[in-house]
XYZ file of C-alpha atoms in Angstrom:
661
model
C 51.071 -75.548 35.284
C 51.781 -72.083 36.595
C 49.259 -70.871 39.228
C 47.208 -67.940 38.010
C 48.128 -65.704 40.963
C 51.882 -66.200 40.389
C 51.992 -65.567 36.660
C 53.535 -62.122 37.141
C 55.880 -62.979 40.064
C 57.433 -66.182 38.846
C 59.196 -67.232 35.658
C 58.880 -70.626 33.872
C 62.280 -72.204 34.155
C 62.127 -74.931 31.497
C 60.654 -75.475 28.115
C 57.769 -77.579 29.354
C 56.810 -75.080 31.946
C 57.086 -72.357 29.282
C 54.681 -74.219 26.976
C 52.249 -74.772 29.880
C 52.339 -71.092 30.794
C 51.629 -70.104 27.180
C 48.615 -72.445 27.172
C 47.284 -70.922 30.430
C 47.632 -67.400 29.039
C 45.657 -68.410 25.946
C 42.843 -69.854 28.123
C 42.670 -66.625 30.162
C 42.559 -64.524 26.965
C 39.660 -66.587 25.567
C 37.759 -66.196 28.872
C 38.128 -62.389 28.846
C 37.103 -62.233 25.178
C 33.979 -64.274 25.970
C 33.078 -61.904 28.819
C 33.435 -58.832 26.598
C 31.336 -60.366 23.798
C 28.652 -61.364 26.316
C 28.546 -57.795 27.658
C 28.294 -56.389 24.113
C 25.526 -58.651 22.815
C 23.487 -58.611 26.094
C 23.275 -54.943 27.219
C 20.775 -55.648 30.029
C 23.062 -58.176 31.613
C 26.735 -57.687 32.611
C 29.068 -60.544 33.354
C 32.459 -60.241 35.058
C 34.842 -62.893 36.149
C 32.653 -63.713 39.144
C 29.081 -62.098 38.823
C 26.324 -60.942 36.419
C 23.634 -58.222 36.939
C 20.788 -56.296 35.324
C 19.547 -52.717 35.986
C 15.770 -53.013 35.945
C 14.670 -49.474 36.775
C 15.627 -46.159 38.361
C 13.240 -43.512 39.699
C 13.634 -40.022 41.134
C 11.167 -38.674 43.702
C 10.919 -35.276 45.406
C 10.100 -35.210 49.103
C 7.969 -33.964 50.725
C 6.329 -32.810 47.399
C 7.265 -31.163 44.062
C 5.703 -27.782 45.004
C 7.106 -26.221 48.163
C 7.563 -22.838 49.726
C 10.789 -21.147 50.642
C 12.787 -22.622 53.609
C 11.269 -26.108 53.134
C 13.816 -28.960 53.530
C 13.591 -30.930 50.278
C 15.120 -34.337 49.594
C 15.728 -35.867 46.171
C 15.468 -39.644 46.422
C 17.165 -41.735 43.707
C 15.953 -45.347 43.874
C 17.439 -48.017 41.608
C 16.282 -51.625 41.136
C 19.262 -53.873 40.294
C 19.295 -57.698 40.129
C 22.639 -59.524 40.413
C 23.961 -63.090 40.829
C 25.810 -62.407 44.085
C 24.793 -61.487 47.607
C 26.846 -58.341 48.051
C 25.794 -55.019 46.515
C 27.600 -53.998 43.374
C 29.582 -50.777 43.337
C 27.493 -48.117 41.614
C 27.865 -44.447 40.679
C 24.956 -42.012 41.117
C 24.697 -38.634 39.316
C 22.105 -35.926 39.980
C 21.234 -33.480 37.154
C 19.435 -30.143 37.297
C 18.231 -28.736 33.979
C 20.587 -31.180 32.195
C 23.641 -30.000 34.224
C 25.479 -32.246 36.690
C 25.171 -30.972 40.276
C 26.141 -34.047 42.373
C 27.983 -37.378 41.916
C 28.480 -40.197 44.452
C 29.828 -43.783 44.350
C 28.092 -46.271 46.654
C 28.459 -50.022 47.412
C 25.178 -50.363 49.331
C 21.612 -51.153 48.325
C 20.314 -47.999 49.990
C 18.661 -45.243 47.966
C 20.713 -42.135 47.161
C 19.416 -39.122 49.091
C 20.326 -35.598 47.957
C 19.177 -32.954 50.447
C 18.198 -29.369 49.571
C 18.158 -27.708 52.964
C 15.963 -24.614 53.256
C 15.036 -24.645 49.559
C 15.224 -21.405 47.600
C 13.617 -20.194 44.400
C 16.947 -20.801 42.690
C 16.444 -24.542 43.385
C 13.468 -24.552 41.023
C 14.122 -26.736 37.967
C 13.923 -30.169 36.366
C 15.918 -32.937 38.109
C 17.072 -36.370 36.878
C 19.078 -39.219 38.396
C 21.513 -41.565 36.627
C 23.048 -44.867 37.842
C 26.198 -46.350 36.319
C 27.421 -49.931 37.065
C 30.483 -51.205 35.203
C 29.769 -48.929 32.219
C 26.064 -49.697 32.048
C 23.854 -46.686 32.920
C 20.147 -45.858 33.155
C 18.593 -42.400 33.597
C 15.335 -41.667 35.397
C 12.469 -39.519 34.164
C 12.715 -35.776 34.884
C 10.854 -34.367 37.883
C 10.022 -30.641 38.240
C 10.665 -28.926 41.586
C 8.951 -25.573 42.118
C 9.987 -23.383 45.048
C 7.985 -20.215 45.703
C 8.613 -17.257 47.963
C 11.441 -14.718 48.094
C 12.867 -12.826 51.044
C 12.313 -9.087 51.280
C 15.393 -7.155 50.084
C 17.222 -4.829 52.448
C 18.770 -1.507 51.321
C 21.625 0.226 53.153
C 23.386 3.508 52.240
C 26.676 4.874 53.537
C 25.347 8.410 54.216
C 21.970 10.104 54.373
C 22.971 13.769 54.004
C 25.120 14.905 51.068
C 25.846 18.002 49.008
C 24.743 18.295 45.383
C 27.131 16.413 43.109
C 28.159 13.947 45.859
C 28.042 10.182 45.442
C 26.220 7.678 47.690
C 27.085 3.970 48.006
C 23.966 1.777 48.204
C 24.004 -1.931 49.145
C 20.978 -4.116 48.302
C 20.822 -7.575 49.952
C 18.545 -10.555 49.272
C 18.802 -12.476 52.586
C 19.354 -16.177 52.142
C 18.822 -16.195 48.349
C 21.120 -18.019 45.930
C 21.611 -18.327 42.193
C 21.821 -15.736 39.427
C 20.202 -12.523 40.705
C 19.413 -9.172 39.088
C 19.340 -6.222 41.504
C 17.457 -3.006 40.655
C 18.056 0.371 42.319
C 15.351 3.064 42.304
C 15.555 6.791 42.997
C 12.279 8.624 43.492
C 10.440 5.546 42.101
C 12.514 5.614 38.890
C 14.904 2.780 38.066
C 18.425 4.151 37.762
C 20.742 1.101 37.871
C 20.690 -2.657 37.300
C 23.278 -5.181 38.494
C 23.587 -8.920 37.756
C 25.506 -11.002 40.296
C 25.788 -14.605 41.463
C 25.630 -13.661 45.131
C 22.802 -12.347 47.297
C 23.925 -8.707 47.409
C 24.952 -5.930 45.030
C 26.488 -2.490 45.414
C 25.742 0.655 43.374
C 27.296 4.108 43.234
C 24.606 6.798 42.862
C 25.295 10.488 42.345
C 22.854 13.208 43.422
C 22.815 16.463 41.471
C 19.356 17.729 42.383
C 18.810 19.587 45.638
C 16.113 18.302 47.971
C 14.958 15.129 49.652
C 15.162 11.927 47.610
C 13.856 8.449 48.357
C 15.533 5.192 47.369
C 14.565 1.531 47.395
C 15.670 -1.661 45.641
C 14.299 -4.977 44.421
C 15.719 -8.117 42.828
C 14.824 -10.892 40.396
C 16.059 -14.480 40.623
C 16.719 -15.921 37.170
C 15.750 -19.588 36.831
C 15.918 -20.358 33.131
C 13.566 -20.000 31.375
C 11.615 -18.247 34.138
C 12.316 -15.373 36.505
C 10.877 -14.467 39.914
C 10.719 -10.873 41.187
C 10.818 -9.895 44.836
C 8.833 -7.253 46.657
C 10.302 -3.775 47.173
C 12.872 -3.172 49.886
C 12.724 -0.713 52.739
C 12.820 2.978 51.685
C 15.741 5.198 52.689
C 15.846 8.995 52.539
C 18.763 11.095 51.262
C 18.888 14.855 51.805
C 20.882 16.812 49.208
C 22.081 20.264 50.260
C 22.523 23.069 47.762
C 25.959 24.602 47.230
C 26.124 28.430 47.291
C 27.706 28.569 43.816
C 25.409 29.943 41.079
C 25.363 30.815 37.378
C 24.207 34.384 36.658
C 22.626 35.594 33.375
C 22.380 39.314 32.607
C 20.845 40.915 29.503
C 21.312 44.556 28.438
C 19.471 46.821 27.879
C 17.232 45.889 30.781
C 14.344 48.129 29.734
C 12.096 47.675 26.686
C 14.040 46.241 23.740
C 13.233 47.174 20.141
C 14.291 45.575 16.908
C 17.650 46.967 15.852
C 18.902 47.524 19.412
C 22.330 46.172 20.360
C 21.706 43.224 22.674
C 24.475 42.185 25.148
C 24.192 38.914 27.120
C 26.584 38.124 30.033
C 27.038 34.690 31.676
C 29.091 34.676 34.957
C 29.653 32.709 38.213
C 28.824 33.772 41.770
C 30.086 32.427 45.124
C 32.653 30.080 43.646
C 35.380 29.014 46.115
C 37.385 26.827 43.775
C 37.330 25.605 40.223
C 38.348 22.456 38.461
C 39.645 21.667 35.020
C 36.205 20.425 34.053
C 34.484 23.724 34.975
C 32.835 25.537 32.059
C 30.119 28.059 31.238
C 27.724 27.679 28.311
C 25.553 30.490 26.901
C 22.760 29.340 24.626
C 19.544 30.494 22.999
C 17.115 27.639 22.598
C 19.082 24.819 20.968
C 21.764 27.172 19.607
C 25.013 27.495 21.567
C 26.115 31.128 21.413
C 29.353 30.994 23.444
C 31.284 28.937 26.030
C 34.257 29.489 28.341
C 35.329 30.189 31.920
C 35.026 32.122 34.263
C 32.634 34.287 32.193
C 31.282 34.481 28.647
C 29.356 37.145 26.727
C 27.613 37.550 23.410
C 26.309 40.590 21.503
C 23.759 40.699 18.697
C 21.232 42.914 16.947
C 17.811 42.348 18.486
C 15.243 40.941 16.056
C 11.635 39.927 16.569
C 12.576 36.346 15.765
C 14.899 36.418 18.819
C 11.848 36.085 21.018
C 12.652 33.187 23.288
C 14.770 32.125 26.234
C 18.485 32.542 26.888
C 20.303 30.205 29.323
C 23.556 30.475 31.266
C 24.708 26.992 32.316
C 27.592 26.117 34.662
C 29.073 22.629 34.645
C 31.635 22.000 37.409
C 32.429 18.330 37.665
C 29.109 16.687 38.524
C 27.573 20.000 39.612
C 25.236 21.715 37.140
C 23.842 25.205 37.745
C 21.709 27.247 35.413
C 19.990 30.592 34.999
C 17.587 31.485 32.196
C 15.646 34.558 31.105
C 13.069 35.224 28.405
C 13.650 38.206 26.115
C 10.814 40.121 24.516
C 11.705 42.219 21.470
C 9.239 44.844 20.285
C 8.828 44.982 16.508
C 9.759 48.180 14.710
C 7.339 47.111 11.987
C 5.432 43.953 11.220
C 6.147 41.540 8.393
C 4.638 43.126 5.270
C 1.772 41.624 3.320
C 1.521 41.753 -0.469
C -1.927 41.942 -2.109
C -3.107 42.215 -5.718
C -5.946 44.090 -7.374
C -7.975 42.808 -9.083
C -7.972 39.382 -7.478
C -7.973 37.803 -10.950
C -6.104 39.377 -13.817
C -5.826 38.464 -17.484
C -2.786 38.670 -19.709
C -1.750 42.242 -20.575
C -4.490 43.683 -18.358
C -3.867 46.382 -15.752
C -2.916 45.160 -12.272
C -1.764 46.715 -8.985
C 0.274 45.291 -6.099
C 0.166 46.826 -2.618
C 2.841 46.144 0.011
C 2.140 47.185 3.596
C 3.197 46.523 7.200
C 0.076 46.567 9.339
C 1.820 47.826 12.486
C 4.935 49.810 13.432
C 6.525 51.328 16.551
C 5.708 54.981 15.915
C 7.671 56.088 19.018
C 10.871 54.779 17.434
C 10.140 54.822 13.691
C 8.941 57.595 11.389
C 6.603 56.850 8.482
C 9.135 58.088 5.917
C 11.832 55.775 7.331
C 9.956 52.631 6.306
C 10.483 51.819 2.611
C 9.047 49.107 0.371
C 10.526 47.449 -2.703
C 9.612 44.507 -4.916
C 11.808 41.493 -5.354
C 13.085 40.701 -7.950
C 14.240 44.149 -8.866
C 13.605 43.525 -12.584
C 9.866 43.402 -11.915
C 7.883 44.986 -14.797
C 5.681 46.896 -12.325
C 6.391 50.575 -11.659
C 6.211 52.261 -8.192
C 3.182 54.542 -7.948
C 3.438 55.524 -4.273
C 4.567 54.135 -0.934
C 4.252 50.385 -1.290
C 2.120 50.608 -4.473
C 3.282 49.087 -7.788
C 1.254 48.913 -11.003
C 1.544 47.822 -14.625
C 0.239 45.286 -17.106
C 0.151 41.572 -16.349
C 2.672 39.382 -18.119
C 1.885 36.517 -20.462
C 3.233 33.999 -17.954
C 3.271 33.335 -14.213
C 5.529 35.532 -12.108
C 6.560 35.457 -8.412
C 6.620 38.725 -6.451
C 7.969 39.363 -2.934
C 7.672 42.593 -0.988
C 10.652 43.824 1.081
C 10.064 46.281 3.953
C 13.195 47.982 5.358
C 14.033 50.442 8.134
C 17.076 51.033 10.420
C 18.915 48.036 9.031
C 15.960 45.706 9.642
C 14.711 43.946 6.536
C 11.564 41.813 6.362
C 10.150 39.859 3.429
C 6.516 39.139 2.737
C 5.294 35.762 1.631
C 5.755 35.151 -2.088
C 2.760 36.112 -4.208
C 2.480 34.213 -7.480
C 0.568 36.121 -10.127
C -0.973 33.734 -12.625
C -2.413 35.814 -15.480
C -5.471 34.161 -16.943
C -5.818 33.584 -20.694
C -8.864 35.133 -22.334
C -11.081 32.595 -23.983
C -10.705 32.233 -27.750
C -13.567 32.206 -30.263
C -15.417 28.942 -29.724
C -16.056 26.334 -32.372
C -19.451 24.690 -32.703
C -19.948 21.223 -34.163
C -22.272 18.227 -34.134
C -21.230 15.126 -32.221
C -22.036 12.139 -34.410
C -24.884 12.810 -36.920
C -27.794 15.200 -36.862
C -30.931 13.267 -37.774
C -34.118 15.158 -38.455
C -36.650 14.630 -35.676
C -34.224 12.837 -33.352
C -32.158 14.302 -30.444
C -28.473 14.922 -31.184
C -25.569 16.604 -29.346
C -23.825 19.884 -30.108
C -20.239 20.478 -28.886
C -18.966 23.940 -28.044
C -15.177 24.258 -27.567
C -12.494 26.972 -27.370
C -8.862 26.097 -28.074
C -7.514 28.649 -25.570
C -8.738 30.117 -22.330
C -8.244 29.768 -18.573
C -10.822 27.712 -16.739
C -13.588 27.948 -15.711
C -15.299 28.814 -19.013
C -19.038 29.400 -19.360
C -20.448 28.021 -22.643
C -23.957 29.135 -23.643
C -25.967 27.624 -26.547
C -28.075 30.069 -28.553
C -30.780 29.548 -31.204
C -30.841 32.727 -33.120
C -29.944 35.034 -30.216
C -32.075 33.233 -27.684
C -30.118 31.612 -24.850
C -31.092 27.971 -24.442
C -28.641 26.499 -21.898
C -25.296 27.211 -20.153
C -22.575 24.727 -19.151
C -19.565 25.601 -16.958
C -16.352 23.750 -17.839
C -14.038 23.553 -14.792
C -11.703 20.706 -15.768
C -9.646 20.087 -18.879
C -11.335 16.760 -19.589
C -14.846 18.285 -19.421
C -16.837 19.116 -22.575
C -19.654 21.567 -23.151
C -22.343 19.358 -24.725
C -25.923 20.367 -25.495
C -28.774 18.090 -26.624
C -31.238 19.465 -29.219
C -33.695 18.257 -31.873
C -34.881 19.917 -35.090
C -37.940 19.439 -37.276
C -36.628 21.135 -40.414
C -33.159 20.810 -41.983
C -32.612 24.584 -42.196
C -33.117 24.983 -38.420
C -29.584 23.708 -37.731
C -27.969 26.891 -39.025
C -29.729 28.906 -36.313
C -27.546 27.461 -33.544
C -24.481 29.329 -32.152
C -22.534 29.193 -28.890
C -20.908 31.811 -26.672
C -17.756 31.298 -24.512
C -16.917 33.556 -21.555
C -14.323 33.440 -18.716
C -14.023 37.089 -17.670
C -16.051 40.197 -16.999
C -15.759 41.162 -20.640
C -18.273 40.163 -23.276
C -18.122 36.565 -24.396
C -16.826 35.271 -27.705
C -19.491 34.150 -30.200
C -19.004 31.226 -32.554
C -20.072 30.984 -36.195
C -23.439 29.469 -37.007
C -23.591 25.705 -36.924
C -22.932 24.215 -40.336
C -23.655 20.502 -40.509
C -25.462 18.017 -42.718
C -28.927 17.110 -41.506
C -29.911 13.548 -42.320
C -33.551 13.301 -43.387
C -35.004 9.828 -42.685
C -36.183 7.912 -45.784
C -39.866 7.974 -46.774
C -42.172 6.915 -49.590
C -40.363 3.853 -50.988
C -41.602 2.742 -54.445
C -40.762 -0.196 -56.738
C -41.216 0.500 -60.458
C -41.157 -2.343 -63.069
C -40.028 -1.914 -66.697
C -41.510 -3.152 -69.031
C -45.108 -2.897 -67.880
C -46.437 -5.916 -66.154
C -48.792 -7.139 -68.974
C -46.000 -6.899 -71.538
C -43.395 -9.034 -69.696
C -42.502 -12.059 -71.828
C -39.831 -14.688 -71.950
C -36.501 -13.386 -73.171
C -37.182 -9.799 -72.121
C -34.843 -7.767 -69.834
C -36.546 -6.759 -66.573
C -35.713 -3.555 -64.629
C -36.794 -3.188 -60.969
C -36.364 0.505 -59.985
C -36.409 1.338 -56.215
C -36.892 4.991 -55.251
C -37.167 6.876 -51.914
C -37.247 10.385 -50.452
C -34.462 11.267 -47.924
C -30.782 12.094 -47.491
C -28.245 9.914 -49.352
C -26.167 7.828 -49.265
C -28.860 5.165 -49.475
C -28.448 1.403 -49.402
C -30.984 -0.414 -51.610
C -31.827 -4.120 -51.387
C -34.114 -6.167 -53.680
C -35.919 -9.269 -52.450
C -38.062 -12.022 -53.930
C -40.765 -13.292 -51.611
C -39.654 -16.633 -50.208
C -35.934 -15.789 -50.139
C -34.382 -14.314 -46.968
C -31.237 -13.164 -48.733
C -31.423 -10.093 -50.986
C -31.138 -10.588 -54.726
C -28.948 -7.522 -54.998
C -27.548 -4.723 -52.771
C -26.399 -1.310 -53.899
C -25.224 1.841 -52.006
C -24.966 5.187 -53.767
C -25.474 8.909 -53.312
C -28.804 8.944 -55.160
C -32.410 8.517 -54.185
C -33.068 5.652 -56.610
C -31.377 2.613 -58.073
C -32.359 -0.296 -60.345
C -31.820 -4.028 -60.460
C -31.683 -5.652 -63.921
C -32.746 -9.228 -64.687
C -31.688 -10.289 -68.213
C -33.326 -13.035 -70.305
C -36.524 -13.648 -68.396
C -37.979 -17.112 -68.168
C -41.076 -18.592 -66.565
C -38.927 -19.311 -63.434
C -38.610 -15.538 -62.809
C -42.305 -15.247 -62.158
C -43.070 -14.301 -58.532
C -43.518 -11.481 -56.001
C -40.805 -8.818 -55.582
C -40.145 -5.837 -53.234
C -37.242 -3.524 -52.210
C -35.868 -2.045 -48.959
C -33.821 1.128 -48.380
C -31.872 2.572 -45.425
C -29.660 5.659 -44.869
C -27.682 7.089 -41.885
C -30.935 7.729 -40.034
C -31.044 3.934 -39.641
C -34.775 3.662 -40.403
C -35.473 0.855 -42.910
C -38.336 1.476 -45.395
C -39.956 -1.180 -47.604
C -41.881 -0.859 -50.865
C -45.127 -2.566 -51.756
C -44.897 -6.062 -53.243
C -45.115 -6.379 -57.050
C -46.281 -9.631 -58.742
C -44.471 -10.446 -61.978
C -45.802 -13.042 -64.468
C -43.528 -13.938 -67.383
C -45.585 -14.721 -70.562
C -44.644 -16.857 -73.645
C -42.555 -15.348 -76.375
C -44.361 -14.169 -79.620
C -42.688 -16.653 -81.927
C -43.798 -19.433 -79.669
C -47.337 -18.169 -79.925
C -47.140 -18.043 -83.800
C -45.604 -21.470 -83.975
C -48.284 -22.922 -81.761
C -50.967 -21.219 -83.928
C -49.418 -22.641 -87.124
C -49.331 -26.094 -85.648
C -52.960 -25.742 -84.656
C -54.049 -24.625 -88.204
C -52.049 -27.422 -89.831
C -53.637 -29.950 -87.575
C -57.120 -28.622 -88.360
C -56.378 -28.714 -92.138
C -55.138 -32.258 -91.990
C -58.183 -33.217 -89.973
C -60.514 -31.609 -92.600
C -58.785 -33.353 -95.541
C -58.942 -36.672 -93.772
C -62.589 -36.100 -92.976
C -63.397 -35.215 -96.649
C -61.595 -38.226 -97.935
C -63.335 -40.469 -95.491
C -66.669 -38.985 -96.457
C -65.997 -39.420 -100.165
C -64.899 -42.947 -99.616
C -68.131 -43.794 -97.878
C -70.246 -42.207 -100.668
C -68.333 -44.182 -103.342
C -68.941 -47.412 -101.587
C -72.669 -46.694 -101.317
C -72.944 -45.855 -105.028
C -71.117 -49.030 -105.996
C -73.384 -51.102 -103.838
C -76.449 -49.446 -105.280
C -75.249 -50.036 -108.841
C -74.523 -53.617 -108.037
C -77.991 -54.020 -106.624
C -79.539 -52.525 -109.737
C -77.549 -54.744 -111.914
C -78.542 -57.743 -109.943
C -82.154 -56.794 -110.121
C -81.891 -56.279 -113.814
C -80.468 -59.613 -114.304
């Protein structure tokens, strides 16, 4: 058998040895396979060729405590509990994580805890820490522990020079002594933040240019970024920078220098003074408000006609590299004449009526402008109004709206008034008067007064005869002029009229009201034909219902005991009849009628009792039967009487005979 340690340094020299070596290799392969399967199916227990082990637990602790102040020496202790079959410690690999990122790895073959020092802890050390142990591919991770470090060092600001000229640049260095991590530095000039820098060191540099003359103060601060939090420091020391003014200047001159009137030629010059050198980036800018008038170098100018709207400020601005100089002046322009106003007389005008427009400038510079020099015209020129004097235009109003503008002009200066829209009103047309719904005698009803044409507002007045009763003002198109009245006689309705008025002129009068007056129904009667004592079987009965009032009338006939009418009829008459043909005893009973018209008042007649008597032939037949019966009874009685007498006589004769014998 080949020794295991010499399998790779010796060769089997014969066939037997070769077979033995093959058998040994097979045994070794089976052993390794068994070890791998054992490791796979028992993850808490690892077996190698010589030993087995189990990782029971691993903990991470922060010493001296999780919350510390700056400069505290902090130690992270990683303590693992491992059980194994041997005496010697197993080789193990420790890994320290901060916020899920690996920061330290160490391999150890001792049972001692892993210690990871954080000397003079900083805010940047704040975070969540974990520890992992790995033995022969088996690893366990501890729970996360949060370390919080508070306290930041005061930043220090240094500058390379404290006295500079305007436009010069200063280099500022802000330092956070002893701090680490990702840091944002902030630079402030006169308490205003001007720059921000992000670095991964404890200092940052900024280039700051000063263009404003005077004394300026600077300081800095920083923020340490510890995701997801951030910690801001206090402010640094304050440094002072003095900025000296250069003698160079921009000069603005405006001519004429005395009082400026509208129409004057205005000349504006922009130049440089005390310039010793120039650069390619030097330039002059002449502007009025936000409008740039001209630019160039070494001087610029601009000329214009002075107008009142030019009131404002002109500026001459010099830009030379980082140096900016400026000069500004306000210009006051005296008006030759004010903006004209356009007025109308009368304030309200109707179509085709006389109207007058007056155009006038309230003020003018009499020392520079004569009265005859100022002229007025209307725009558009095709205006139908005719000039009647200086600024006066008259004529008749159009049938439609028209826009007018007044133009005042003198010495090349032209000014427009605000647009005046003339809206000629439409005279009200003759109103129409009508009844809303129905006019019922004795009940309130509404009268509508309406004109088809006319500008609002319109005053509508209701008259009875020529007496004014009430007035309604219609101001909106959807409004109606409604009046409530009541009459006691039908002919009173024709006395009503209405007047419409929307101007100073006399109002328009309507025609008299012509409408049907509905008289409520009265005096209902029910007439019966034939007369009540003469009603017999077989007769035709007529029930006539009559009323007083305005048709159409709806008539209904009823028999007492029945809720439903026997018959209903509507017609434009004051009476109607209901016919019952072929009377019988069943038609006997009590009858009445009801009537209603558009006044909606129901009237009812008195009740009539009808008794249907026997027919005449029935009476005769009954009489004949009675006489026949009496006759038969008499004959029978006579015969019976005679029969009794005969029997008595026979008995008497027999008695006589017997006595004789």
